[in-house]
Coordinates of C-alpha atoms and ligand atoms in Angstrom, one line a residue:
M16 CA -26.0 -25.0 -58.0
K17 CA -29.4 -25.6 -59.9
Q18 CA -27.8 -23.4 -62.9
Q19 CA -24.7 -25.7 -63.3
S20 CA -26.4 -29.0 -63.7
E21 CA -29.0 -27.7 -65.9
L22 CA -26.6 -28.5 -68.8
P23 CA -26.9 -32.4 -69.8
V24 CA -23.7 -34.2 -70.7
F25 CA -23.0 -35.0 -74.5
A26 CA -23.2 -38.8 -75.3
Q27 CA -20.2 -40.9 -74.4
G28 CA -19.1 -44.4 -74.8
A29 CA -21.7 -46.6 -76.3
A30 CA -24.1 -43.7 -76.5
R31 CA -21.8 -42.0 -78.8
L32 CA -21.7 -45.1 -81.1
K33 CA -25.5 -44.9 -81.3
S34 CA -25.4 -41.2 -82.1
A35 CA -22.9 -41.7 -85.0
L36 CA -25.2 -44.4 -86.3
Q37 CA -28.1 -42.1 -86.2
A38 CA -26.1 -39.4 -87.7
S39 CA -25.5 -41.9 -90.9
L40 CA -29.2 -41.8 -91.6
V41 CA -29.5 -38.1 -92.0
P42 CA -28.9 -37.0 -95.8
A43 CA -25.8 -35.1 -96.2
S44 CA -27.7 -32.1 -98.1
R45 CA -30.1 -31.6 -94.9
C46 CA -29.9 -27.6 -94.8
K47 CA -32.3 -25.2 -94.9
H48 CA -31.8 -23.6 -98.1
P49 CA -29.4 -26.2 -100.3
G50 CA -29.3 -23.8 -103.2
A51 CA -28.6 -20.7 -101.2
L52 CA -25.4 -18.5 -102.0
L53 CA -23.5 -18.8 -99.0
D54 CA -20.5 -17.0 -99.7
T55 CA -20.1 -13.1 -99.0
L56 CA -17.2 -13.4 -101.6
Q57 CA -15.3 -11.0 -99.2
H58 CA -11.7 -11.5 -99.1
W59 CA -9.6 -11.5 -95.8
S60 CA -7.3 -9.0 -95.0
D61 CA -4.6 -9.2 -92.4
S62 CA -5.7 -5.4 -91.6
Y63 CA -8.8 -6.9 -90.0
L64 CA -6.3 -7.9 -87.1
R65 CA -5.7 -5.2 -84.5
S66 CA -2.0 -4.3 -84.7
D67 CA -1.7 -4.2 -81.0
G68 CA -2.6 -7.6 -80.5
P69 CA -5.1 -9.3 -78.6
C70 CA -5.6 -9.2 -74.7
L71 CA -5.8 -12.4 -72.7
T72 CA -7.8 -12.4 -69.3
G73 CA -8.4 -15.5 -67.0
H74 CA -5.6 -17.6 -68.8
R75 CA -5.0 -21.1 -67.2
S76 CA -2.7 -23.3 -68.6
L77 CA -3.1 -27.1 -68.7
A78 CA -0.8 -27.3 -65.4
N79 CA -3.2 -24.6 -63.6
L80 CA -6.0 -27.2 -64.5
G81 CA -4.3 -29.9 -62.5
Y82 CA -2.7 -31.7 -65.5
M83 CA 0.6 -32.9 -64.5
R84 CA 1.6 -34.7 -67.7
S85 CA 1.3 -33.1 -71.3
P86 CA -0.6 -34.4 -74.0
L87 CA 2.1 -33.3 -76.5
V88 CA 5.7 -34.5 -76.2
I89 CA 6.9 -31.0 -77.6
A90 CA 5.3 -28.8 -75.0
Q91 CA 4.9 -28.6 -71.0
P92 CA 1.8 -28.4 -69.5
E93 CA 2.5 -25.0 -68.3
Q94 CA 3.2 -23.6 -71.7
L95 CA -0.2 -24.9 -73.2
T96 CA -3.1 -22.6 -72.7
A97 CA -6.3 -24.4 -71.4
V98 CA -8.6 -21.5 -71.4
A99 CA -8.3 -17.9 -72.2
Q100 CA -10.9 -15.1 -72.8
V101 CA -9.5 -13.2 -75.9
S102 CA -10.3 -9.7 -76.6
G103 CA -9.4 -7.2 -79.4
L104 CA -8.0 -9.8 -81.7
F105 CA -10.0 -8.3 -84.6
N106 CA -10.7 -4.5 -85.6
E107 CA -14.3 -3.2 -86.2
Q108 CA -14.1 -3.9 -89.7
G109 CA -12.8 -7.4 -89.4
I110 CA -15.9 -8.1 -86.9
A111 CA -18.5 -6.7 -89.2
E112 CA -17.2 -8.6 -92.2
L113 CA -17.2 -12.1 -89.9
R114 CA -20.6 -11.0 -88.8
R115 CA -21.8 -10.6 -92.2
A116 CA -20.1 -13.9 -93.4
C117 CA -21.7 -16.0 -90.6
Y118 CA -25.1 -14.5 -90.8
Q119 CA -25.2 -15.6 -94.5
L120 CA -23.7 -19.1 -93.7
E121 CA -26.9 -19.7 -91.7
A122 CA -29.0 -20.3 -95.0
G123 CA -27.0 -23.5 -95.1
S124 CA -27.2 -24.6 -91.3
S125 CA -28.7 -27.7 -90.1
T126 CA -30.1 -28.8 -86.9
S127 CA -28.2 -31.6 -84.9
D128 CA -29.7 -32.9 -81.7
W129 CA -26.3 -33.4 -80.4
I130 CA -23.9 -30.9 -79.0
I131 CA -25.0 -27.8 -80.7
S132 CA -28.5 -27.8 -82.2
N133 CA -28.1 -25.7 -85.2
R134 CA -24.9 -25.2 -87.1
T135 CA -23.2 -24.8 -90.4
R136 CA -20.1 -27.1 -90.6
A137 CA -17.1 -26.7 -92.9
A138 CA -17.4 -23.1 -92.9
T139 CA -14.0 -22.6 -94.7
R140 CA -15.4 -24.7 -97.8
S141 CA -18.3 -22.1 -98.2
S142 CA -16.6 -19.1 -97.0
T143 CA -13.7 -17.1 -98.8
L144 CA -13.3 -14.8 -95.9
I145 CA -13.0 -17.7 -93.2
R146 CA -11.0 -19.8 -95.7
E147 CA -8.6 -17.0 -96.2
M148 CA -8.4 -16.0 -92.6
M149 CA -7.6 -19.6 -91.6
D150 CA -4.6 -19.8 -94.2
S151 CA -3.2 -16.4 -93.2
R152 CA 0.0 -16.5 -91.5
A153 CA -0.7 -13.3 -89.3
F154 CA -3.9 -15.0 -87.9
L155 CA -2.2 -18.3 -87.6
L156 CA 0.3 -16.5 -85.6
A157 CA -1.8 -14.7 -83.4
V158 CA -3.7 -17.9 -82.5
S159 CA -0.5 -19.6 -81.9
K160 CA 0.8 -17.1 -79.7
I161 CA -2.5 -17.6 -77.6
A162 CA -2.1 -21.4 -77.8
G163 CA 1.4 -21.5 -76.8
V164 CA 2.4 -23.8 -79.9
P165 CA 2.7 -23.2 -83.6
L166 CA -0.6 -24.0 -85.5
V167 CA -2.0 -24.8 -88.7
P168 CA -5.7 -25.2 -89.7
H169 CA -6.9 -28.5 -88.6
P170 CA -6.4 -31.0 -91.6
F171 CA -10.0 -32.4 -91.2
L172 CA -12.1 -30.0 -93.0
R173 CA -15.5 -30.8 -91.5
A174 CA -14.0 -30.6 -88.0
R175 CA -11.7 -27.4 -89.0
S176 CA -14.6 -24.7 -88.9
Q177 CA -18.3 -24.5 -87.9
V178 CA -20.9 -21.5 -87.0
N179 CA -23.3 -22.2 -84.3
Y180 CA -26.7 -20.6 -84.2
F181 CA -28.3 -20.5 -80.9
Y182 CA -32.2 -19.4 -80.1
P183 CA -34.2 -19.8 -77.2
P184 CA -37.3 -22.1 -77.6
Q185 CA -39.7 -20.7 -80.3
A186 CA -42.8 -22.6 -79.0
Q187 CA -43.8 -23.7 -75.5
H188 CA -42.9 -27.4 -76.0
D189 CA -39.7 -26.6 -77.9
R190 CA -36.3 -28.0 -76.5
A191 CA -33.9 -25.4 -75.6
Q192 CA -30.9 -25.2 -77.8
I193 CA -27.8 -25.5 -75.9
G194 CA -24.2 -26.6 -75.9
M195 CA -24.2 -29.6 -73.6
W196 CA -21.3 -30.5 -71.3
H197 CA -18.6 -31.9 -73.8
T198 CA -15.0 -32.1 -74.8
D199 CA -14.0 -31.2 -78.4
G200 CA -12.6 -34.0 -80.9
T201 CA -9.8 -31.3 -81.7
S202 CA -7.4 -29.8 -79.0
F203 CA -6.8 -26.1 -80.4
V204 CA -10.1 -24.3 -80.5
L205 CA -10.9 -20.6 -80.6
N206 CA -14.9 -20.1 -80.2
I207 CA -15.3 -16.4 -81.7
V208 CA -18.7 -15.1 -80.6
L209 CA -20.1 -12.8 -82.9
S210 CA -23.0 -11.7 -81.3
E211 CA -23.2 -8.3 -79.1
P212 CA -23.8 -9.3 -75.5
S213 CA -27.0 -7.0 -75.8
E214 CA -28.5 -9.3 -78.7
Y215 CA -28.9 -12.3 -76.2
E216 CA -29.7 -13.3 -72.7
G217 CA -28.2 -16.7 -71.2
G218 CA -25.9 -18.4 -73.5
E219 CA -22.8 -18.2 -71.0
F220 CA -19.8 -20.1 -72.2
V221 CA -18.9 -22.3 -69.2
Y222 CA -16.1 -24.8 -68.4
F223 CA -15.0 -27.0 -65.9
E224 CA -12.1 -26.1 -64.1
G225 CA -10.4 -29.4 -63.6
P226 CA -8.8 -32.3 -65.7
V227 CA -11.3 -34.4 -67.6
E228 CA -10.9 -37.4 -65.4
R229 CA -12.4 -35.3 -62.3
F230 CA -15.6 -34.2 -64.3
D231 CA -18.7 -35.5 -62.8
V232 CA -21.8 -33.7 -63.8
A233 CA -23.5 -34.9 -60.7
S234 CA -21.2 -33.1 -58.4
L235 CA -19.6 -30.0 -60.2
N236 CA -19.2 -28.3 -57.0
D237 CA -17.5 -24.9 -57.4
N238 CA -15.5 -25.9 -60.4
V239 CA -17.7 -24.4 -63.0
R240 CA -16.2 -21.1 -64.3
S241 CA -18.0 -18.8 -66.8
C242 CA -16.3 -16.9 -69.5
G243 CA -17.8 -13.3 -69.8
V244 CA -17.7 -12.2 -73.5
K245 CA -17.8 -8.5 -73.4
A246 CA -18.3 -7.6 -77.0
S247 CA -18.9 -9.2 -80.5
G248 CA -15.6 -10.5 -81.9
D249 CA -14.1 -11.6 -78.4
A250 CA -13.5 -15.3 -78.2
V251 CA -12.8 -17.8 -75.6
Y252 CA -9.7 -20.0 -76.4
I253 CA -9.7 -23.6 -75.2
Y254 CA -7.8 -26.9 -75.3
G255 CA -10.7 -28.5 -76.3
S256 CA -10.0 -32.2 -75.9
R257 CA -9.1 -31.7 -72.3
V258 CA -11.7 -28.9 -71.1
F259 CA -14.9 -30.0 -70.5
H260 CA -17.4 -27.0 -71.6
G261 CA -21.0 -26.0 -72.7
V262 CA -23.0 -23.2 -73.7
R263 CA -26.1 -22.4 -71.5
P264 CA -29.6 -22.4 -72.8
L265 CA -30.5 -19.0 -74.5
T266 CA -33.5 -17.2 -72.7
Q267 CA -33.7 -14.3 -75.3
G268 CA -32.3 -13.0 -78.7
R269 CA -29.8 -15.0 -80.8
R270 CA -26.4 -15.8 -80.2
M271 CA -24.1 -16.7 -83.1
S272 CA -20.4 -18.2 -82.7
L273 CA -17.7 -19.2 -85.1
V274 CA -15.7 -22.2 -83.9
L275 CA -12.3 -22.8 -85.4
S276 CA -9.9 -26.0 -84.8
F277 CA -6.3 -26.0 -85.2
H278 CA -3.4 -28.5 -85.3
C279 CA 0.3 -28.3 -84.0
P280 CA 2.2 -29.4 -87.0
Y281 CA 5.2 -30.2 -84.7
S282 CA 3.6 -33.0 -83.3
Q283 CA 1.7 -36.1 -85.1
A284 CA -0.6 -36.6 -81.9
D285 CA -4.5 -35.9 -82.7
V286 CA -7.1 -36.8 -80.3
N287 CA -9.9 -37.1 -82.9
K288 CA -11.5 -40.6 -82.4
F289 CA -13.4 -42.0 -85.3
W290 CA -16.4 -42.3 -83.3
H291 CA -16.4 -38.6 -82.3
L292 CA -16.2 -37.5 -86.1
A293 CA -18.7 -39.9 -87.2
S294 CA -21.2 -39.0 -84.4
D295 CA -21.1 -35.5 -86.3
D296 CA -21.1 -36.7 -89.8
G297 CA -22.0 -40.1 -90.1
V298 CA -20.1 -43.3 -90.5
L299 CA -19.9 -43.3 -94.2
R300 CA -19.2 -39.7 -94.7
T301 CA -16.2 -40.0 -92.1
I302 CA -14.5 -43.1 -93.6
R303 CA -12.3 -41.5 -96.3
P304 CA -11.5 -38.2 -94.7
W305 CA -10.5 -40.5 -91.6
F306 CA -7.8 -42.0 -93.8
Q307 CA -6.9 -38.7 -95.3
L308 CA -6.5 -37.2 -91.8
K309 CA -4.0 -40.0 -90.7
C310 CA -2.0 -39.2 -94.1
D311 CA -2.0 -35.4 -93.4
L312 CA -0.9 -35.7 -89.7
I313 CA 2.4 -37.5 -90.6
R314 CA 3.6 -34.7 -93.0
P315 CA 6.7 -32.7 -91.6
A316 CA 5.8 -29.3 -90.3
S317 CA 7.6 -27.5 -92.9
E318 CA 5.6 -29.5 -95.6
Q319 CA 2.2 -28.6 -93.9
Y320 CA 3.0 -24.9 -93.9
R321 CA 4.4 -25.1 -97.4
R322 CA 1.2 -26.5 -98.5
L323 CA -0.6 -23.5 -97.0
G324 CA 1.9 -21.2 -99.0
I325 CA 3.4 -19.7 -95.8
D326 CA 6.8 -19.7 -94.0
P327 CA 6.6 -22.0 -91.0
I328 CA 5.7 -20.6 -87.7
T329 CA 8.5 -21.3 -85.2
F330 CA 8.2 -21.6 -81.3
G331 CA 10.9 -18.7 -81.3
E332 CA 8.2 -16.5 -82.6
L333 CA 5.6 -17.2 -79.7
V334 CA 6.7 -14.3 -77.1
P335 CA 4.3 -14.5 -74.2
L336 CA 1.2 -12.3 -74.9
Q337 CA -0.1 -9.5 -72.4
L338 CA -1.9 -11.6 -70.0
Q339 CA -4.4 -9.8 -67.7
G340 CA -5.8 -11.5 -64.4
A341 CA -3.7 -14.4 -64.8
R342 CA -3.6 -16.3 -61.7
Ligands
AKG4 O1 -20.5 -21.5 -79.4 C1 -19.7 -21.7 -78.4 O2 -19.3 -20.6 -78.0 C2 -18.8 -23.1 -78.3 C3 -19.6 -24.2 -78.7 C4 -18.9 -25.3 -78.6 O3 -18.4 -25.5 -77.7 C5 -18.5 -26.3 -79.8 O4 -19.2 -25.9 -81.0 O5 -17.9 -27.5 -79.8
FE2_5 FE1 -16.9 -27.4 -77.8

C-alpha cells in the first residue's frame, strides 16, 4: 500500500493552469548542451522490426477497464487496447540503434518539474532514425495492430515523441525523478523502455486498472498493476488519455524510455487540451501549433497518409495479434 501511494498526482484543474503559466517563463532553449549534435544520422530500416511480429502480454481493452462507451465513434471499447506489454517488436540491431539515438538526444534534454523530470521533447525533429521510424508504414502498421485502429504519427510535433531519462536522487536532498500519476494528452501511446532491467532498480511502469473517473490516489486499493519490462526494447502500449499511469522512483542506475504518440486519422477526435500542452511547453509556444493541430485533424485519412508518402492503413489489415495471458 505504501508503495502504491508514493507517486503524487500530476497537477489538475487550476494547478494545471498555473503550471502552464510557469512553463511559459522558461526559455525555449533551456537544454544542457544547446549546440550539441543530437542526431546519429542513422537511417531507419524496416528490417529493424522483427518479422515474426511482437507478442502482447497482459492485454486489456478499454472494455476490460470498465469503459462502457468508446471515446471514438469508429471503434468499440472492446476493440481498443487500453494497455498491453509488447515484446519482440524490434530486433537486436533495431534496439541497439534506438538506444544509441536516445543516448545522443540526452545532450538536448531539459528538466521539467512536472510529469517527468528529465526529457527531450520532439525527438522526431532531432533524430533521423526516430523520424523515419515514425513515418514508416511497416512500423505504423505494427503499432496500429497493437492499438486496434489504424494510426499516423500524432500531428502535434512536440507531443509526438519524447525521450525520458530517469536517475535516482544524486545528492541527499535531491528530489527523486518520477513519473507522477497522470493521463497523457494523447490517446495512442507507445512507451518503449530502452534500458536493460539490469541497468536500473525501481522505475516500474504502473497503471490504474479502472476508468479515470474512479481514480483516486488516496484509495487505490488493489487496482494498481505493474508492467514488468523484461528486456531493453520492450514497450508498454497504453490508451494514454484514459488510463492513469506513472513510473516509480529509481533507486539505482538509469532508465531511458522513448514515448511515441499516434493519432487515428479516421476520427477527428483528439483529446489534447490547450492547457495540457501548454503545461509542457508554455502558453506562447503552444498557440500557433495548437491552431495547426486543429487544421491537421480535419484532413481526410487518405490525405494524412498521402502526406506521409504511404498507402493508407485500413481496418482490414489489423488482424488480431498473438496475445498471451489475455484475461
Ligand atoms: O517513461 C515511461 O515509461 C513512461 C513515461 C510517461 O508516462 C510519459 O512520458 O508520459
Ligand atoms: Fe504518460
